Tab-separated table of C-alpha atoms in Angstrom:
chain	number	residue	atom	x	y	z
A	12	PHE	CA	86.440	122.765	105.023
A	13	VAL	CA	88.903	121.997	102.407
A	14	THR	CA	87.791	118.902	101.759
A	15	LEU	CA	85.018	119.475	101.448
A	16	VAL	CA	85.560	121.758	98.864
A	17	LEU	CA	87.212	120.076	97.245
A	18	PHE	CA	84.495	117.099	96.926
A	19	MET	CA	81.717	119.378	95.928
A	20	ARG	CA	83.637	121.063	92.983
A	21	ARG	CA	83.675	116.824	92.005
A	22	ALA	CA	81.145	116.216	92.562
A	23	GLU	CA	79.846	116.678	89.380
A	24	GLU	CA	82.062	114.724	87.567
A	25	PHE	CA	81.308	112.056	89.506
A	26	ARG	CA	77.531	112.179	89.311
A	27	SER	CA	78.358	113.006	85.127
A	28	HIS	CA	80.894	110.091	83.999
A	29	ARG	CA	78.055	107.159	85.143
A	30	THR	CA	81.142	104.718	85.259
A	31	ALA	CA	82.834	103.608	88.211
A	32	PRO	CA	85.503	105.679	89.264
A	33	PHE	CA	87.039	102.297	90.863
A	34	ARG	CA	87.146	100.605	87.529
A	35	ARG	CA	90.199	100.201	85.542
A	36	GLU	CA	90.321	101.015	81.429
A	37	TRP	CA	92.838	99.984	79.504
A	38	THR	CA	95.247	102.513	78.032
A	39	ASP	CA	94.957	103.621	74.581
A	40	TYR	CA	99.117	102.762	73.943
A	41	ALA	CA	97.667	99.580	75.345
A	42	LYS	CA	94.609	99.272	73.069
A	43	TRP	CA	97.387	100.016	70.235
A	44	THR	CA	99.356	97.271	71.460
A	45	PHE	CA	97.168	94.205	72.018
A	46	ARG	CA	95.431	95.373	68.446
A	47	GLU	CA	96.309	92.459	65.648
A	48	PHE	CA	97.044	93.574	61.691
A	49	ASN	CA	93.778	94.727	60.135
A	50	GLU	CA	91.345	93.170	63.260
A	51	PHE	CA	88.249	94.278	63.175
A	52	PRO	CA	86.791	96.300	65.267
A	53	HIS	CA	84.214	93.330	66.839
A	54	HIS	CA	86.625	91.396	67.202
A	55	PHE	CA	89.166	93.830	68.732
A	56	LYS	CA	86.638	94.908	71.806
A	57	GLU	CA	85.373	91.804	72.334
A	58	ARG	CA	88.724	90.046	72.830
A	59	MET	CA	89.267	93.178	75.302
A	60	ARG	CA	85.909	92.894	76.979
A	61	SER	CA	87.668	89.106	77.353
A	62	ALA	CA	91.019	90.551	78.625
A	63	GLN	CA	88.891	93.053	80.744
A	64	MET	CA	87.881	90.781	82.805
A	65	ALA	CA	90.440	88.120	83.615
A	66	ALA	CA	92.859	91.403	84.706
A	67	GLU	CA	90.362	92.414	86.492
A	68	GLU	CA	89.597	88.721	88.474
A	69	TYR	CA	93.169	88.880	89.224
A	70	ALA	CA	93.809	91.824	89.979
A	71	SER	CA	91.311	91.133	92.759
A	72	CYS	CA	92.747	88.075	93.798
A	73	THR	CA	96.835	89.599	94.697
A	74	ARG	CA	95.150	92.092	96.688
A	75	PRO	CA	93.508	92.413	99.875
A	76	SER	CA	90.495	93.756	100.706
A	77	THR	CA	89.705	96.204	103.210
A	78	PRO	CA	86.347	96.894	105.176
A	79	VAL	CA	87.471	100.706	105.120
A	80	PHE	CA	88.680	100.733	101.243
A	81	ASP	CA	84.918	98.606	100.750
A	82	THR	CA	82.764	101.388	102.983
A	83	PHE	CA	84.658	104.210	101.655
A	84	GLN	CA	83.496	102.459	97.257
A	85	ARG	CA	80.179	101.889	98.256
A	86	PHE	CA	79.997	105.223	99.611
A	87	VAL	CA	81.709	107.039	96.378
A	88	LYS	CA	79.306	104.491	94.141
A	89	PHE	CA	76.591	105.758	96.278
A	90	ILE	CA	76.510	109.388	95.396
A	91	ALA	CA	77.971	108.529	91.874
């Protein structure tokens, strides 16, 4: 019962934020650290996007996927 109540309270939050809940994002500190002096915003975003793809690829190859976790991820994405 408690799990169901918790899920129902968070369901609207998952639905309102269309990004995947398992997606990794850069922290503000990391963005501040990686930003070059007088760098244009569009150059910075492109550099961070390419770094994000490399980081996701690295993280996916270091962590083996389990069927239970894959099923859980697909369930959360279906709800969101």
